[in-house]
């Protein structure tokens, strides 16, 4: 496990892929690596899309894939809230939750089974 985490840690020099960065933030959260988690979450905060009280992420500014944005935003939410969240973390997460709630379909699910499972993992 330690060798795997070390290999992943080496890959974080390139944070150009938002999906990978969000997934790594969640991985290092689960691994208990507070420093790497903080570094990744700080970077994700700089590329977040903020619109009218909503907070979400997309792969690139030109790409508007709702399904991918739901998945990325869900990983950021899980990384933020999986370790004793502070009041600041909860306030931050509320913007993500508001956006995710707006992405639900008429039946309460999301655009794919994977997204539905990932989003309901924390809600």
Coordinates of N, CA and C in Angstrom, one line a residue:
X1 N 0.8 -1.2 0.0 CA 0.0 0.0 0.0 C 0.9 1.3 0.0
X2 N 1.9 1.3 0.8 CA 2.8 2.5 0.9 C 3.5 2.7 -0.5
X3 N 3.9 1.7 -1.2 CA 4.5 1.9 -2.5 C 3.5 2.4 -3.5
X4 N 2.3 2.0 -3.4 CA 1.2 2.5 -4.3 C 1.0 4.0 -4.0
X5 N 0.9 4.4 -2.8 CA 0.7 5.8 -2.4 C 1.9 6.6 -2.8
X6 N 3.1 6.1 -2.7 CA 4.3 6.8 -3.1 C 4.3 7.1 -4.6
X7 N 3.8 6.1 -5.3 CA 3.7 6.2 -6.8 C 2.7 7.3 -7.2
X8 N 1.6 7.2 -6.5 CA 0.5 8.2 -6.8 C 1.0 9.6 -6.4
X9 N 1.8 9.7 -5.3 CA 2.3 11.0 -4.8 C 3.2 11.6 -5.9
X10 N 4.0 10.8 -6.5 CA 4.9 11.3 -7.6 C 4.1 11.9 -8.8
X11 N 2.9 11.4 -9.0 CA 2.1 11.8 -10.1 C 1.5 13.2 -9.9
X12 N 1.5 13.7 -8.7 CA 0.8 15.0 -8.5 C 1.5 16.2 -8.9
X13 N 2.6 16.1 -9.5 CA 3.3 17.3 -10.0 C 2.6 17.9 -11.2
X14 N 1.7 17.1 -11.9 CA 0.9 17.6 -13.0 C -0.5 17.6 -12.6
X15 N -1.1 18.7 -12.3 CA -2.5 18.8 -11.8 C -3.4 19.3 -12.9
X16 N -3.1 19.1 -14.1 CA -3.8 19.6 -15.2 C -5.2 18.9 -15.5
X17 N -5.3 17.7 -15.0 CA -6.5 16.9 -15.1 C -7.3 17.0 -13.9
X18 N -8.4 17.7 -13.9 CA -9.2 18.0 -12.7 C -9.8 16.7 -12.2
X19 N -10.2 15.8 -13.0 CA -10.8 14.5 -12.6 C -9.8 13.7 -11.8
X20 N -8.6 13.6 -12.3 CA -7.5 12.9 -11.6 C -7.2 13.6 -10.3
X21 N -7.1 14.9 -10.3 CA -6.8 15.6 -9.0 C -7.9 15.4 -8.0
X22 N -9.2 15.4 -8.4 CA -10.2 15.2 -7.4 C -10.2 13.7 -6.8
X23 N -9.9 12.8 -7.7 CA -9.8 11.4 -7.3 C -8.7 11.2 -6.3
X24 N -7.5 11.8 -6.7 CA -6.4 11.7 -5.8 C -6.6 12.4 -4.4
X25 N -7.3 13.5 -4.4 CA -7.7 14.2 -3.2 C -8.5 13.2 -2.3
X26 N -9.4 12.5 -2.9 CA -10.2 11.5 -2.1 C -9.3 10.3 -1.6
X27 N -8.4 9.9 -2.5 CA -7.5 8.8 -2.1 C -6.6 9.1 -1.0
X28 N -6.0 10.3 -1.0 CA -5.1 10.8 0.1 C -5.9 11.1 1.3
X29 N -7.1 11.5 1.2 CA -8.0 11.7 2.4 C -8.2 10.3 3.1
X30 N -8.5 9.3 2.3 CA -8.7 8.0 2.9 C -7.5 7.4 3.5
X31 N -6.3 7.8 2.8 CA -5.0 7.3 3.3 C -4.5 8.0 4.5
X32 N -5.2 9.1 4.9 CA -4.8 9.9 6.0 C -3.6 10.8 5.8
X33 N -3.2 11.1 4.5 CA -2.1 12.0 4.2 C -2.7 13.4 4.2
X34 N -2.7 14.0 5.3 CA -3.3 15.4 5.5 C -2.6 16.4 4.6
X35 N -1.3 16.4 4.5 CA -0.5 17.4 3.7 C -0.8 17.3 2.2
X36 N -0.8 16.1 1.7 CA -1.1 15.9 0.3 C -2.5 16.3 0.0
X37 N -3.4 15.8 0.8 CA -4.9 16.1 0.7 C -5.1 17.7 0.6
X38 N -4.4 18.4 1.6 CA -4.6 19.8 1.6 C -4.1 20.5 0.3
X39 N -2.9 20.0 -0.2 CA -2.3 20.5 -1.4 C -3.3 20.4 -2.6
X40 N -3.8 19.2 -2.7 CA -4.8 18.9 -3.8 C -6.1 19.7 -3.7
X41 N -6.6 19.7 -2.5 CA -7.9 20.5 -2.3 C -7.6 22.0 -2.5
X42 N -6.5 22.5 -2.2 CA -6.2 23.9 -2.4 C -6.1 24.2 -3.9
X43 N -5.5 23.3 -4.7 CA -5.5 23.4 -6.1 C -6.9 23.3 -6.7
X44 N -7.7 22.4 -6.3 CA -9.0 22.2 -6.8 C -9.9 23.5 -6.5
X45 N -9.6 24.1 -5.4 CA -10.3 25.4 -5.1 C -10.0 26.5 -6.1
X46 N -8.8 26.5 -6.6 CA -8.5 27.5 -7.6 C -9.1 27.3 -8.9
X47 N -9.5 26.1 -9.2 CA -10.1 25.8 -10.6 C -11.6 25.5 -10.5
X48 N -12.2 25.7 -9.3 CA -13.6 25.5 -9.1 C -14.4 26.6 -9.9
X49 N -15.6 26.1 -10.3 CA -16.6 27.1 -11.0 C -17.5 27.5 -9.9
X50 N -17.6 28.8 -9.7 CA -18.5 29.4 -8.7 C -19.6 30.2 -9.5
X51 N -20.8 29.8 -9.3 CA -21.9 30.5 -10.0 C -23.1 30.6 -9.1
X52 N -23.5 31.8 -8.7 CA -24.7 32.0 -7.9 C -24.8 31.1 -6.7
X53 N -23.8 31.0 -5.9 CA -23.9 30.2 -4.7 C -23.6 28.7 -4.9
X54 N -23.5 28.3 -6.2 CA -23.1 26.9 -6.5 C -21.6 26.8 -6.7
X55 N -21.2 25.6 -6.4 CA -19.7 25.3 -6.5 C -19.6 23.9 -7.2
X56 N -18.8 23.9 -8.3 CA -18.6 22.6 -9.0 C -17.4 22.6 -9.8
X57 N -17.0 21.5 -10.4 CA -15.8 21.4 -11.2 C -16.1 20.7 -12.5
X58 N -15.4 21.1 -13.5 CA -15.5 20.4 -14.8 C -14.1 20.1 -15.3
X59 N -14.0 19.2 -16.3 CA -12.6 18.8 -16.7 C -11.9 20.0 -17.3
X60 N -12.5 20.7 -18.2 CA -11.9 21.9 -18.8 C -13.0 23.0 -18.9
X61 N -12.6 24.2 -19.0 CA -13.6 25.3 -19.1 C -14.5 25.2 -20.3
X62 N -13.9 24.6 -21.4 CA -14.7 24.4 -22.6 C -15.7 23.2 -22.6
X63 N -15.4 22.3 -21.7 CA -16.1 21.0 -21.7 C -17.3 21.2 -20.7
X64 N -18.5 20.9 -21.1 CA -19.6 21.0 -20.2 C -20.3 19.7 -20.0
X65 N -19.6 18.6 -19.7 CA -20.2 17.3 -19.5 C -20.7 17.3 -18.1
X66 N -22.1 17.3 -18.0 CA -22.7 17.3 -16.7 C -22.3 16.0 -15.9
X67 N -22.3 14.9 -16.6 CA -22.0 13.6 -15.9 C -20.6 13.6 -15.3
X68 N -19.6 14.1 -16.0 CA -18.2 14.2 -15.5 C -18.1 15.2 -14.4
X69 N -18.8 16.3 -14.6 CA -18.8 17.4 -13.5 C -19.4 16.9 -12.2
X70 N -20.5 16.1 -12.3 CA -21.1 15.5 -11.1 C -20.1 14.5 -10.4
X71 N -19.4 13.7 -11.2 CA -18.4 12.8 -10.6 C -17.2 13.6 -10.0
X72 N -16.7 14.5 -10.7 CA -15.6 15.3 -10.1 C -16.0 16.0 -8.8
X73 N -17.1 16.7 -8.9 CA -17.6 17.4 -7.7 C -17.9 16.5 -6.5
X74 N -18.4 15.3 -6.8 CA -18.7 14.3 -5.8 C -17.4 13.9 -5.1
X75 N -16.3 13.7 -5.9 CA -15.1 13.3 -5.2 C -14.5 14.4 -4.4
X76 N -14.7 15.6 -4.8 CA -14.2 16.8 -4.0 C -15.0 16.8 -2.7
X77 N -16.3 16.6 -2.8 CA -17.2 16.6 -1.6 C -16.8 15.5 -0.7
X78 N -16.6 14.3 -1.2 CA -16.1 13.2 -0.3 C -14.8 13.5 0.4
X79 N -13.9 14.1 -0.4 CA -12.6 14.5 0.2 C -12.7 15.5 1.3
X80 N -13.6 16.5 1.1 CA -13.8 17.6 2.0 C -14.4 17.1 3.3
X81 N -15.4 16.2 3.2 CA -16.2 15.8 4.4 C -15.9 14.5 5.0
X82 N -14.9 13.7 4.5 CA -14.6 12.4 5.0 C -13.7 12.4 6.3
X83 N -13.2 13.6 6.6 CA -12.3 13.7 7.8 C -12.8 14.9 8.6
X84 N -13.4 14.6 9.7 CA -13.8 15.6 10.7 C -13.9 17.0 10.1
X85 N -15.0 17.3 9.4 CA -15.1 18.6 8.7 C -15.3 19.7 9.7
X86 N -14.7 20.8 9.4 CA -14.8 22.0 10.2 C -16.1 22.8 9.7
X87 N -16.5 23.8 10.4 CA -17.6 24.7 10.0 C -17.3 25.3 8.6
X88 N -16.1 25.6 8.3 CA -15.7 26.1 7.0 C -15.9 25.1 5.9
X89 N -15.5 23.8 6.2 CA -15.6 22.7 5.3 C -17.1 22.5 5.0
X90 N -18.0 22.6 6.0 CA -19.4 22.4 5.8 C -20.0 23.5 5.0
X91 N -19.6 24.7 5.2 CA -20.1 25.8 4.4 C -19.7 25.7 2.9
X92 N -18.4 25.2 2.7 CA -17.9 25.0 1.4 C -18.7 23.9 0.7
X93 N -18.9 22.8 1.5 CA -19.6 21.7 0.9 C -21.1 22.0 0.6
X94 N -21.7 22.9 1.3 CA -23.1 23.3 1.0 C -23.2 23.8 -0.5
X95 N -22.2 24.5 -1.0 CA -22.3 25.0 -2.3 C -22.2 23.9 -3.3
X96 N -21.4 22.8 -3.0 CA -21.3 21.7 -3.8 C -22.6 20.9 -3.8
X97 N -23.2 20.7 -2.6 CA -24.4 20.0 -2.5 C -25.6 20.7 -3.2
X98 N -25.6 22.0 -3.1 CA -26.7 22.7 -3.9 C -26.6 22.5 -5.4
X99 N -25.3 22.5 -5.9 CA -25.1 22.2 -7.3 C -25.5 20.8 -7.7
X100 N -25.0 19.8 -6.8 CA -25.3 18.4 -7.1 C -26.8 18.2 -7.1
X101 N -27.5 18.8 -6.1 CA -29.0 18.6 -6.1 C -29.7 19.1 -7.3
X102 N -29.2 20.2 -7.9 CA -29.7 20.7 -9.1 C -29.4 19.8 -10.4
X103 N -28.5 18.9 -10.2 CA -28.2 18.0 -11.3 C -29.0 16.7 -11.3
X104 N -29.8 16.5 -10.3 CA -30.6 15.3 -10.2 C -31.8 15.3 -11.2
X105 N -32.1 14.1 -11.7 CA -33.2 14.0 -12.6 C -34.5 13.9 -11.9
X106 N -35.6 13.8 -12.6 CA -37.0 13.8 -12.1 C -37.1 12.7 -11.0
X107 N -36.4 11.6 -11.2 CA -36.6 10.5 -10.2 C -35.6 10.5 -9.1
X108 N -34.8 11.6 -9.0 CA -33.9 11.7 -7.9 C -32.5 11.1 -8.1
X109 N -32.3 10.5 -9.3 CA -31.0 10.0 -9.7 C -30.2 11.0 -10.5
X110 N -29.1 10.5 -11.1 CA -28.2 11.4 -11.9 C -28.1 10.8 -13.3
X111 N -27.3 11.4 -14.1 CA -27.2 11.0 -15.5 C -26.7 9.6 -15.7
X112 N -26.1 9.0 -14.8 CA -25.6 7.6 -14.9 C -25.7 6.9 -13.5
X113 N -25.7 5.6 -13.6 CA -25.7 4.8 -12.4 C -24.5 5.1 -11.5
X114 N -23.3 5.2 -12.2 CA -22.1 5.5 -11.4 C -22.2 6.8 -10.7
X115 N -22.7 7.8 -11.3 CA -22.9 9.1 -10.7 C -23.9 9.0 -9.5
X116 N -25.0 8.3 -9.7 CA -26.0 8.1 -8.7 C -25.4 7.5 -7.5
X117 N -24.6 6.4 -7.7 CA -24.0 5.7 -6.6 C -23.0 6.6 -5.9
X118 N -22.2 7.3 -6.6 CA -21.1 8.2 -6.0 C -21.8 9.3 -5.2
X119 N -22.8 9.9 -5.8 CA -23.4 11.0 -5.1 C -24.2 10.6 -3.8
X120 N -24.8 9.5 -3.9 CA -25.5 9.0 -2.7 C -24.6 8.4 -1.7
X121 N -23.3 8.2 -2.0 CA -22.4 7.7 -1.0 C -22.2 8.6 0.2
X122 N -22.4 9.9 0.0 CA -22.3 10.9 1.1 C -23.5 11.6 1.5
X123 N -24.5 11.6 0.6 CA -25.7 12.3 1.0 C -26.6 11.6 1.9

